Amino acid sequence: MEPLLVEQRGCVRWLLLNRPGRRNALDVPLIDALDKQITSAEADPGTAVIAVAGRGPSFCAGGDFHQFLELHDRGDNPVDFLADVSACFSRIAASPKPWVAVLHGHAVAGGLELALACDVVVAADTTLIGDGHLKRRLVPAGGSSVRLPGAVGRGLSRWLLLTGELLPATSFAHTGWIHAIVPETDLDATATRICRQLADRSSPAQQRLKTLLHRIDGVAPEHALREELATFADNWSASDVADALRAFLAPRNTKADNK
């Protein structure tokens, strides 16, 4: 099964995360496919806007813990994979074409970080959103510690980062980060309308403006992202992190064995 489905709807390219059985958890093939689509969409004169959504019950529930543990058991640190994730999301943030994140179900950890890299966010009102890393004794490595404060404010971002709590999309209405919060039945139509509005303004000027907005957004984000990855690497080296992930996955593995 392809980890990423591509649908060209006129001048809007839809990228559909396609690992529904894992709530679209990020792994190497999915990030590789997403990275290739960034290059393809940016080079395509017929694509004005890129929308990213998830198939199945969730937008994206974060990184694939199974892959983290496979790397750990081989004696590798997942930081190399997460450096690729961070670089991929930074490419989205720096893209000259507008990106729209279409959220439903869960947008957690890496899913939140993917949404934060996009320019416009549309969400079903029941979507649960949060950083979530601390619930698994992890720290962010895909950009949330850098981008979340600017998106939702210092106070709310600190709460989400330091507790790992997930909040419904409606809790973010006052922040302005989510452009539209709608019933899930209206999500696709709303996202389509918003993408068309962005596409209607497509021009070299829009692309230059998008590039400018990224260039002046915050102070030295590259340095901050390097610091974030270094913190993940240090934290992963703690002996109990892999054990905590293994314990979290154990009930699921037991259920699968009993089927």
PDB file of N, CA and C in Angstrom, residues 31 34 49 98 109 138 154 163-164 180 213 253:
ATOM      1  N   ILE A  31       7.692   9.746   4.900  1.00  0.00           N
ATOM      2  CA  ILE A  31       8.436  11.011   4.826  1.00  0.00           C
ATOM      3  C   ILE A  31       9.150  11.134   3.491  1.00  0.00           C
ATOM      4  N   LEU A  34       6.523  12.108   0.960  1.00  0.00           N
ATOM      5  CA  LEU A  34       6.115  13.493   1.160  1.00  0.00           C
ATOM      6  C   LEU A  34       7.182  14.448   0.644  1.00  0.00           C
ATOM      7  N   VAL A  49      -1.674  25.254  -5.139  1.00  0.00           N
ATOM      8  CA  VAL A  49      -1.844  25.054  -3.704  1.00  0.00           C
ATOM      9  C   VAL A  49      -1.678  23.571  -3.411  1.00  0.00           C
ATOM     10  N   PRO A  98       1.409  27.948  -1.226  1.00  0.00           N
ATOM     11  CA  PRO A  98       0.669  27.771   0.027  1.00  0.00           C
ATOM     12  C   PRO A  98       0.336  26.304   0.293  1.00  0.00           C
ATOM     13  N   ALA A 109       1.670  15.290  18.134  1.00  0.00           N
ATOM     14  CA  ALA A 109       3.122  15.150  18.003  1.00  0.00           C
ATOM     15  C   ALA A 109       3.545  15.494  16.565  1.00  0.00           C
ATOM     16  N   LEU A 138       9.036  11.491  25.643  1.00  0.00           N
ATOM     17  CA  LEU A 138       9.780  12.023  24.508  1.00  0.00           C
ATOM     18  C   LEU A 138       9.771  13.548  24.549  1.00  0.00           C
ATOM     19  N   ARG A 154       2.343  31.913  23.820  1.00  0.00           N
ATOM     20  CA  ARG A 154       3.296  31.330  24.763  1.00  0.00           C
ATOM     21  C   ARG A 154       2.617  30.474  25.820  1.00  0.00           C
ATOM     22  N   THR A 163       2.708  19.340  29.296  1.00  0.00           N
ATOM     23  CA  THR A 163       1.778  18.335  29.829  1.00  0.00           C
ATOM     24  C   THR A 163       1.492  17.216  28.847  1.00  0.00           C
ATOM     25  N   GLY A 164       1.610  17.492  27.554  1.00  0.00           N
ATOM     26  CA  GLY A 164       1.228  16.502  26.547  1.00  0.00           C
ATOM     27  C   GLY A 164      -0.268  16.391  26.363  1.00  0.00           C
ATOM     28  N   ALA A 180     -10.411  27.641  10.003  1.00  0.00           N
ATOM     29  CA  ALA A 180     -11.825  27.259  10.016  1.00  0.00           C
ATOM     30  C   ALA A 180     -11.985  25.975  10.810  1.00  0.00           C
ATOM     31  N   LEU A 213       7.527  35.827   3.922  1.00  0.00           N
ATOM     32  CA  LEU A 213       6.925  35.574   5.227  1.00  0.00           C
ATOM     33  C   LEU A 213       7.697  34.518   5.998  1.00  0.00           C
ATOM     34  N   ASN A 253       0.251  -5.148  20.812  1.00  0.00           N
ATOM     35  CA  ASN A 253       0.871  -6.327  20.227  1.00  0.00           C
ATOM     36  C   ASN A 253       0.219  -7.595  20.742  1.00  0.00           C
TER      37      ASN A 253
END
